[in-house]
PDB file of C-alpha atoms in Angstrom:
ATOM      1  CA  VAL A 115     -12.735 -10.274 -12.647  1.00 59.00           C
ATOM      2  CA  GLY A 116     -11.777  -7.035 -10.912  1.00 68.00           C
ATOM      3  CA  CYS A 117      -8.090  -6.769 -11.884  1.00 74.00           C
ATOM      4  CA  GLY A 118      -7.082  -4.359  -9.128  1.00 72.00           C
ATOM      5  CA  PHE A 119      -4.002  -2.666 -10.356  1.00 80.00           C
ATOM      6  CA  GLY A 120      -2.764  -5.568 -12.508  1.00 86.00           C
ATOM      7  CA  GLY A 121      -0.474  -7.185  -9.988  1.00 87.00           C
ATOM      8  CA  LEU A 122      -2.029 -10.648 -10.157  1.00 89.00           C
ATOM      9  CA  ALA A 123      -2.330 -10.480 -13.968  1.00 91.00           C
ATOM     10  CA  HIS A 124       1.285  -9.447 -14.272  1.00 92.00           C
ATOM     11  CA  TRP A 125       2.423 -12.285 -11.996  1.00 92.00           C
ATOM     12  CA  ILE A 126       0.354 -14.975 -13.732  1.00 93.00           C
ATOM     13  CA  ALA A 127       1.494 -13.902 -17.220  1.00 94.00           C
ATOM     14  CA  SER A 128       5.151 -13.743 -16.208  1.00 94.00           C
ATOM     15  CA  GLN A 129       5.208 -17.000 -14.321  1.00 94.00           C
ATOM     16  CA  TYR A 130       3.142 -19.179 -16.673  1.00 93.00           C
ATOM     17  CA  ASP A 131       2.847 -19.527 -20.397  1.00 91.00           C
ATOM     18  CA  VAL A 132      -0.630 -18.071 -20.560  1.00 93.00           C
ATOM     19  CA  SER A 133      -2.519 -15.094 -21.862  1.00 93.00           C
ATOM     20  CA  VAL A 134      -4.492 -13.139 -19.332  1.00 93.00           C
ATOM     21  CA  ALA A 135      -7.694 -11.241 -19.883  1.00 92.00           C
ATOM     22  CA  ALA A 136      -8.426  -8.773 -17.021  1.00 90.00           C
ATOM     23  CA  VAL A 137     -11.803  -7.073 -16.578  1.00 88.00           C
ATOM     24  CA  THR A 138     -12.510  -4.056 -14.387  1.00 85.00           C
ATOM     25  CA  ASP A 139     -15.129  -1.318 -14.158  1.00 80.00           C
ATOM     26  CA  SER A 140     -12.697   1.282 -12.826  1.00 80.00           C
ATOM     27  CA  ALA A 141     -10.712   3.503 -15.254  1.00 82.00           C
ATOM     28  CA  GLN A 142      -7.734   4.372 -13.080  1.00 79.00           C
ATOM     29  CA  PRO A 143      -6.899   0.791 -12.007  1.00 81.00           C
ATOM     30  CA  ALA A 144      -7.370  -0.326 -15.637  1.00 88.00           C
ATOM     31  CA  SER A 145      -4.907   2.316 -16.846  1.00 89.00           C
ATOM     32  CA  LEU A 146      -2.317   1.313 -14.248  1.00 88.00           C
ATOM     33  CA  ALA A 147      -2.826  -2.362 -15.005  1.00 91.00           C
ATOM     34  CA  ARG A 148      -2.205  -1.737 -18.728  1.00 94.00           C
ATOM     35  CA  GLU A 149       1.023   0.177 -17.906  1.00 93.00           C
ATOM     36  CA  ARG A 150       2.247  -2.498 -15.518  1.00 92.00           C
ATOM     37  CA  CYS A 151       1.499  -5.340 -17.986  1.00 94.00           C
ATOM     38  CA  ALA A 152       2.528  -3.547 -21.222  1.00 94.00           C
ATOM     39  CA  ASN A 153       5.131  -6.095 -22.314  1.00 94.00           C
ATOM     40  CA  LEU A 154       3.136  -9.172 -21.316  1.00 95.00           C
ATOM     41  CA  PRO A 155       0.267 -11.145 -22.968  1.00 96.00           C
ATOM     42  CA  VAL A 156      -2.287  -9.311 -20.888  1.00 95.00           C
ATOM     43  CA  THR A 157      -5.368  -7.494 -22.088  1.00 92.00           C
ATOM     44  CA  VAL A 158      -7.325  -5.212 -19.748  1.00 93.00           C
ATOM     45  CA  GLU A 159     -10.937  -4.467 -20.533  1.00 90.00           C
ATOM     46  CA  LEU A 160     -12.813  -1.524 -18.981  1.00 88.00           C
ATOM     47  CA  VAL A 161     -16.279  -3.044 -18.644  1.00 86.00           C
ATOM     48  CA  ASP A 162     -18.653  -4.338 -16.032  1.00 81.00           C
ATOM     49  CA  TYR A 163     -17.855  -8.026 -15.622  1.00 79.00           C
ATOM     50  CA  ARG A 164     -21.441  -8.947 -16.297  1.00 80.00           C
ATOM     51  CA  GLN A 165     -21.122  -7.465 -19.731  1.00 82.00           C
ATOM     52  CA  GLY A 166     -17.904  -9.244 -20.545  1.00 77.00           C
ATOM     53  CA  THR A 167     -17.802 -11.973 -23.229  1.00 81.00           C
ATOM     54  CA  GLY A 168     -15.454 -14.776 -24.029  1.00 83.00           C
ATOM     55  CA  THR A 169     -14.469 -18.329 -23.182  1.00 87.00           C
ATOM     56  CA  PHE A 170     -11.792 -18.878 -20.540  1.00 88.00           C
ATOM     57  CA  ASP A 171      -9.959 -21.818 -19.081  1.00 89.00           C
ATOM     58  CA  ARG A 172      -9.868 -20.272 -15.572  1.00 88.00           C
ATOM     59  CA  ILE A 173     -11.528 -17.320 -13.854  1.00 86.00           C
ATOM     60  CA  VAL A 174     -10.199 -15.514 -10.780  1.00 84.00           C
ATOM     61  CA  SER A 175     -11.919 -12.837  -8.863  1.00 79.00           C
ATOM     62  CA  VAL A 176      -9.814 -10.116  -7.229  1.00 75.00           C
ATOM     63  CA  GLY A 177     -11.644  -7.879  -4.808  1.00 72.00           C
ATOM     64  CA  MET A 178     -11.521  -6.484  -1.323  1.00 71.00           C
ATOM     65  CA  ILE A 179     -14.962  -7.079  -0.019  1.00 75.00           C
ATOM     66  CA  GLU A 180     -15.990 -10.324  -1.713  1.00 71.00           C
ATOM     67  CA  HIS A 181     -13.365 -12.235   0.137  1.00 73.00           C
ATOM     68  CA  VAL A 182     -14.191 -11.034   3.647  1.00 81.00           C
ATOM     69  CA  GLY A 183     -15.820 -13.656   5.808  1.00 84.00           C
ATOM     70  CA  PRO A 184     -16.248 -14.648   9.468  1.00 88.00           C
ATOM     71  CA  LYS A 185     -12.737 -14.774  10.899  1.00 88.00           C
ATOM     72  CA  ASN A 186     -10.705 -13.736  13.876  1.00 91.00           C
ATOM     73  CA  TYR A 187      -8.981 -10.883  12.166  1.00 91.00           C
ATOM     74  CA  PRO A 188      -5.810  -9.368  13.620  1.00 93.00           C
ATOM     75  CA  PRO A 189      -5.830  -5.818  14.840  1.00 95.00           C
ATOM     76  CA  LEU A 190      -5.845  -3.468  11.796  1.00 95.00           C
ATOM     77  CA  LEU A 191      -5.124   0.212  11.265  1.00 95.00           C
ATOM     78  CA  VAL A 192      -6.454   1.009   7.881  1.00 93.00           C
ATOM     79  CA  THR A 193      -5.328   4.347   6.368  1.00 88.00           C
ATOM     80  CA  ALA A 194      -6.956   6.262   3.468  1.00 86.00           C
ATOM     81  CA  GLY A 195      -6.430   9.616   1.851  1.00 83.00           C
ATOM     82  CA  LEU A 196      -9.377  11.810   0.813  1.00 83.00           C
ATOM     83  CA  SER A 197      -7.678  12.811  -2.503  1.00 79.00           C
ATOM     84  CA  ASP A 198      -6.223   9.547  -3.543  1.00 74.00           C
ATOM     85  CA  PRO A 199      -7.209   9.085  -7.233  1.00 68.00           C
ATOM     86  CA  ARG A 200      -6.610   5.361  -7.353  1.00 67.00           C
ATOM     87  CA  VAL A 201      -8.319   4.102  -4.253  1.00 73.00           C
ATOM     88  CA  THR A 202     -11.111   6.481  -3.401  1.00 78.00           C
ATOM     89  CA  TYR A 203     -11.761   7.099   0.245  1.00 80.00           C
ATOM     90  CA  TRP A 204     -15.031   5.137   0.339  1.00 85.00           C
ATOM     91  CA  GLU A 205     -13.412   1.868  -0.705  1.00 85.00           C
ATOM     92  CA  PRO A 206     -11.356   1.494   2.538  1.00 88.00           C
ATOM     93  CA  ALA A 207     -14.449   2.680   4.478  1.00 91.00           C
ATOM     94  CA  LYS A 208     -16.558  -0.068   2.909  1.00 90.00           C
ATOM     95  CA  TRP A 209     -13.857  -2.695   3.534  1.00 90.00           C
ATOM     96  CA  VAL A 210     -13.519  -1.671   7.159  1.00 94.00           C
ATOM     97  CA  ALA A 211     -17.290  -1.793   7.679  1.00 94.00           C
ATOM     98  CA  CYS A 212     -17.406  -5.215   6.158  1.00 92.00           C
ATOM     99  CA  LEU A 213     -14.528  -6.484   8.284  1.00 93.00           C
ATOM    100  CA  ARG A 214     -16.066  -5.141  11.457  1.00 94.00           C
ATOM    101  CA  ASP A 215     -19.400  -6.787  10.615  1.00 93.00           C
ATOM    102  CA  GLN A 216     -17.782 -10.171   9.951  1.00 92.00           C
ATOM    103  CA  LYS A 217     -15.024 -10.338  12.510  1.00 93.00           C
ATOM    104  CA  ILE A 218     -15.031 -12.844  15.302  1.00 93.00           C
ATOM    105  CA  GLY A 219     -13.367 -11.829  18.502  1.00 92.00           C
ATOM    106  CA  ASP A 220     -12.429  -8.476  19.971  1.00 91.00           C
ATOM    107  CA  SER A 221      -9.560  -7.217  17.851  1.00 92.00           C
ATOM    108  CA  ARG A 222      -9.612  -3.562  16.864  1.00 92.00           C
ATOM    109  CA  ILE A 223     -10.196  -2.614  13.272  1.00 95.00           C
ATOM    110  CA  LEU A 224      -9.563   1.143  12.921  1.00 95.00           C
ATOM    111  CA  LEU A 225      -9.915   3.430   9.941  1.00 95.00           C
ATOM    112  CA  THR A 226      -8.287   6.794   9.633  1.00 91.00           C
ATOM    113  CA  THR A 227      -8.888   9.030   6.645  1.00 89.00           C
ATOM    114  CA  ASN A 228      -6.443  11.868   6.138  1.00 85.00           C
ATOM    115  CA  MET A 229      -8.387  14.799   4.698  1.00 83.00           C
ATOM    116  CA  GLU A 230      -5.292  16.331   3.146  1.00 78.00           C
ATOM    117  CA  ALA A 231      -3.655  13.225   1.689  1.00 72.00           C
ATOM    118  CA  GLY A 232      -3.592  11.729  -1.713  1.00 68.00           C
ATOM    119  CA  LEU A 233      -1.742   8.772  -3.331  1.00 63.00           C
ATOM    120  CA  GLY A 234       1.250   7.917  -1.145  1.00 64.00           C
ATOM    121  CA  GLY A 235      -0.032   9.771   1.931  1.00 64.00           C
ATOM    122  CA  THR A 236       0.244  13.415   2.947  1.00 66.00           C
ATOM    123  CA  SER A 237       2.903  15.805   1.795  1.00 68.00           C
ATOM    124  CA  GLY A 238       5.353  17.617   3.891  1.00 71.00           C
ATOM    125  CA  ARG A 239       8.120  16.221   6.119  1.00 75.00           C
ATOM    126  CA  PHE A 240       6.374  16.755   9.425  1.00 82.00           C
ATOM    127  CA  ALA A 241       2.975  15.586   8.208  1.00 81.00           C
ATOM    128  CA  LYS A 242       4.563  12.363   7.071  1.00 81.00           C
ATOM    129  CA  LEU A 243       6.243  11.901  10.454  1.00 86.00           C
ATOM    130  CA  LYS A 244       2.781  12.340  12.156  1.00 87.00           C
ATOM    131  CA  GLU A 245       1.395   9.512   9.909  1.00 86.00           C
ATOM    132  CA  ILE A 246       4.360   7.259  10.936  1.00 88.00           C
ATOM    133  CA  ALA A 247       3.870   8.143  14.579  1.00 91.00           C
ATOM    134  CA  LEU A 248       0.204   7.149  14.405  1.00 91.00           C
ATOM    135  CA  ILE A 249       1.139   3.754  13.018  1.00 92.00           C
ATOM    136  CA  TYR A 250       3.824   3.191  15.646  1.00 93.00           C
ATOM    137  CA  ALA A 251       1.367   4.274  18.391  1.00 92.00           C
ATOM    138  CA  PHE A 252      -1.164   1.751  17.076  1.00 93.00           C
ATOM    139  CA  ILE A 253       1.432  -1.045  17.073  1.00 93.00           C
ATOM    140  CA  PHE A 254       2.768  -0.172  20.487  1.00 92.00           C
ATOM    141  CA  ASN A 255      -0.758   0.034  21.878  1.00 90.00           C
ATOM    142  CA  GLU A 256      -1.682  -3.408  20.472  1.00 91.00           C
ATOM    143  CA  LEU A 257       1.503  -4.931  21.894  1.00 90.00           C
ATOM    144  CA  GLY A 258       0.737  -3.332  25.336  1.00 88.00           C
ATOM    145  CA  LEU A 259       3.896  -1.228  25.247  1.00 87.00           C
ATOM    146  CA  LEU A 260       2.236   2.174  25.952  1.00 78.00           C
ATOM    147  CA  ASP A 261       2.540   3.339  29.512  1.00 71.00           C
ATOM    148  CA  SER A 262      -1.046   3.711  30.804  1.00 64.00           C
ATOM    149  CA  GLY A 263       0.044   6.880  32.733  1.00 59.00           C
ATOM    150  CA  TRP A 264       1.349   8.594  29.599  1.00 54.00           C
ATOM    151  CA  LYS A 265      -0.193  11.920  28.846  1.00 51.00           C
ATOM    152  CA  ASP A 266       0.320  14.205  25.803  1.00 48.00           C
TER     153      ASP A 266
END
């Protein structure tokens, strides 16, 4: 249920002697999952899971928000692109909101949405370097490696 982009279906079908039926309500992940699993015994249905039919030996749910619970999450910098056709910008926003609501402790969970980026990030050599610099700055800050007197 909720096949993501077919990664789990691909892995299960390639590791075990089974047929996999994947169900999703999102067209773009369904298309990518079909491509990824083209030579495997995997079927991908584009349907709301509540409308699905069939008898199955096992059922697995793959989703971002359903599996979030009260935990001491590590510091996270979540990045999103406004024009990403596969993971729309509101999905990371919902996930981060859920993580922040459920987290125990004081770790930072940050979200940055690049208004000019699509799948794979922003385009242009210098824009990509700015994205990488943001990630490094987040890591260095979390490790306490930034000089508190540093000014830009």
